[in-house]
XYZ file of C-alpha atoms in Angstrom:
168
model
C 27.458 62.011 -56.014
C 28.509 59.396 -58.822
C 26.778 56.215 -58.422
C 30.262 54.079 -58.763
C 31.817 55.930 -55.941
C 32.939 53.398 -53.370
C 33.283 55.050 -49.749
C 35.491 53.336 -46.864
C 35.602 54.335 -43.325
C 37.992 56.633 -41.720
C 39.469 56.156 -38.546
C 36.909 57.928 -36.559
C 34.208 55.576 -38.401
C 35.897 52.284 -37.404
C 36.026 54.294 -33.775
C 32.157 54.860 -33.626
C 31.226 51.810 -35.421
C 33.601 50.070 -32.239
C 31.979 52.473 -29.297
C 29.000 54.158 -30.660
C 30.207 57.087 -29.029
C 28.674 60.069 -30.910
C 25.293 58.487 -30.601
C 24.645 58.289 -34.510
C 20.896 57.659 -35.487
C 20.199 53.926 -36.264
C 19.925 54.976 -40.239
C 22.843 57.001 -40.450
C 24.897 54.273 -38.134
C 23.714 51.604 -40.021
C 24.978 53.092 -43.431
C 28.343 53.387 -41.489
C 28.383 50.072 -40.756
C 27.899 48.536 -44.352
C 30.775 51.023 -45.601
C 33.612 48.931 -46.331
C 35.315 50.379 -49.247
C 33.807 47.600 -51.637
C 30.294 48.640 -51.999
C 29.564 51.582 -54.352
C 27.044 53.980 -53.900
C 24.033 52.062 -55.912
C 24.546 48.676 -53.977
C 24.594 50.903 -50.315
C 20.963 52.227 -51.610
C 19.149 49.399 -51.211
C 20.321 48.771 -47.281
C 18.888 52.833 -46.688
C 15.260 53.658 -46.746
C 14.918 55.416 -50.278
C 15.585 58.795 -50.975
C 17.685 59.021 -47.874
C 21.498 57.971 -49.136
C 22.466 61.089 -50.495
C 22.257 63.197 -47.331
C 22.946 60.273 -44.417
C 26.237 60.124 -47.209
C 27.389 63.762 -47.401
C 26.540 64.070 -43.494
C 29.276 61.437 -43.235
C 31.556 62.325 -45.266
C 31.235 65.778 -43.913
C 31.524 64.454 -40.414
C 34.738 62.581 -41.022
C 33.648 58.996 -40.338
C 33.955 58.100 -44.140
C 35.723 59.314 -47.494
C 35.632 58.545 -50.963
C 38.122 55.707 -52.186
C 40.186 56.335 -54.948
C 39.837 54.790 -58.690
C 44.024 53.287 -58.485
C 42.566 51.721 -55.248
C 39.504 50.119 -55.479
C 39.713 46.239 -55.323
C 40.850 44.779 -58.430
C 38.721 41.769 -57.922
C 35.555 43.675 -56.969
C 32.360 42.829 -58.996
C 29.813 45.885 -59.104
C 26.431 44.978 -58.248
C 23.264 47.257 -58.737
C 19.432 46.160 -57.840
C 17.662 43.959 -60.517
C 14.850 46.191 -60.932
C 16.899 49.229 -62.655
C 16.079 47.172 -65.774
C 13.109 48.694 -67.015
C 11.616 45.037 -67.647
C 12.509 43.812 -64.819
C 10.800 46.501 -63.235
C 8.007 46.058 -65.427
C 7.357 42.537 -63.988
C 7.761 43.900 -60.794
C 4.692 46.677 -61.031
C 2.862 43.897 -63.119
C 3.194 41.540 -60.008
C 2.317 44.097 -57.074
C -0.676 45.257 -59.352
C -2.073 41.296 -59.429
C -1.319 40.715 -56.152
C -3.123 44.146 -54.661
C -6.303 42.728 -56.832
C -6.476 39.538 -55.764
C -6.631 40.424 -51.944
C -8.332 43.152 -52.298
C -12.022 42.217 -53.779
C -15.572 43.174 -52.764
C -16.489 46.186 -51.077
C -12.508 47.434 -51.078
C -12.040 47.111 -54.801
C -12.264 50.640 -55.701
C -9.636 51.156 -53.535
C -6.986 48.277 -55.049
C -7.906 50.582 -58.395
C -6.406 53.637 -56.475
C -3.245 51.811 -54.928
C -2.960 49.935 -58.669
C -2.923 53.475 -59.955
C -0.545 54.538 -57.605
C 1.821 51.428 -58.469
C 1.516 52.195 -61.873
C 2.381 55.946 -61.419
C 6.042 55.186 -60.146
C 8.622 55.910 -63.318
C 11.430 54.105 -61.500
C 12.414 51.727 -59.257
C 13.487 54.294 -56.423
C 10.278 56.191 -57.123
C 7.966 52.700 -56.409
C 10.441 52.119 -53.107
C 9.655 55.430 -51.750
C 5.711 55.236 -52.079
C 5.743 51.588 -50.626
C 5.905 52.660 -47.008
C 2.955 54.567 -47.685
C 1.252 51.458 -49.719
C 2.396 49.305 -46.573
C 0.091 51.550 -44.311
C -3.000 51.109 -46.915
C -2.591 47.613 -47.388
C -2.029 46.808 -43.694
C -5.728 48.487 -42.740
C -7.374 46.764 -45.800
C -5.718 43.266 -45.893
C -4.493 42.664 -42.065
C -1.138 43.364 -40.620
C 0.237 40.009 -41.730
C -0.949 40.545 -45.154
C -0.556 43.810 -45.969
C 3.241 43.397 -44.579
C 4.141 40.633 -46.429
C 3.233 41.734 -49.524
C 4.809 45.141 -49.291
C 8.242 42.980 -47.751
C 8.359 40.664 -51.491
C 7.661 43.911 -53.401
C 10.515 45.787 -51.556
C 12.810 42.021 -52.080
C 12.493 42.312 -55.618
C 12.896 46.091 -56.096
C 16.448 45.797 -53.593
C 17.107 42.509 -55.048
C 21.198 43.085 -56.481
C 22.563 41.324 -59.099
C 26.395 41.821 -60.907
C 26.454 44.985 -62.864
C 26.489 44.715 -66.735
């Protein structure tokens, strides 16, 4: 799968997205949903959990509810967006922020423990790789920082890593 290709709904999609009929899974119905022959494949990534597109993608295509829009008609006005953070400074500043904000709450008797989930953070290589260990971050800050806390932060981190901007 090419990261430009722009997907649009069939007939049976605009059906099911109308009636729910088939009983889609929320993931798979939500991708559906934002489907609209605009967005390409890179700006539908950040609206699916990470590491997930690829295969709720095919199973649609393969299913019939969407197809692949052609290059003579894609919309001439269109303006390609892709998330911030595939920048590798931007996502620098990113890994740099989560790092200082995983110290600061977590001091004292827990700070061993912000030098693991630091060390973690610092192991992801990309942008997709960072999104797809968050969840599991989000579960270790949540029992060492409070629901509310531990939440938040991992919601900002997961802003700025979906965060789109025009393509260059």
């Amino acid at each position: 799968m090419e990261d430009s290709t722009v997907y649009r709904k069939t007939d049976k999609g605009k059906q099911e997205v109308a009636d729910n009929a088939l009983g889609l899974g929320k993931h798979v119905r939500r991708l559906l949903i934002l489907i609209d022959g605009q967005r390409d494949t890179t700006e539908l990534s950040v609206y699916i959990r990470a590491g997930e597109l690829e295969s709720t993608l095919e199973r649609l295509v393969s299913e019939g509810f969407v197809e692949a829009v052609g290059a003579g008609e894609a919309s001439p006005g269109r303006v390609a967006r892709a998330p911030a953070a595939d920048d590798p400074v931007v996502f620098a500043g990113i890994k740099i922020r989560m790092m200082t904000e995983v110290r600061a709450q977590i001091r004292g008797r827990f700070s061993p423990m912000a030098d693991l989930l630091i060390g973690e953070i610092n192991a992801c290589p990309t942008p997709l790789a960072l999104r797809e260990k968050l969840r599991s971050l989000e579960d270790v800050l949540v029992r060492l920082t409070g629901p509310e806390e531990g939440v938040a932060l991992a919601r900002r981190i997961g802003a700025e890593l979906t965060r789109l901007i025009p393509k260059a």
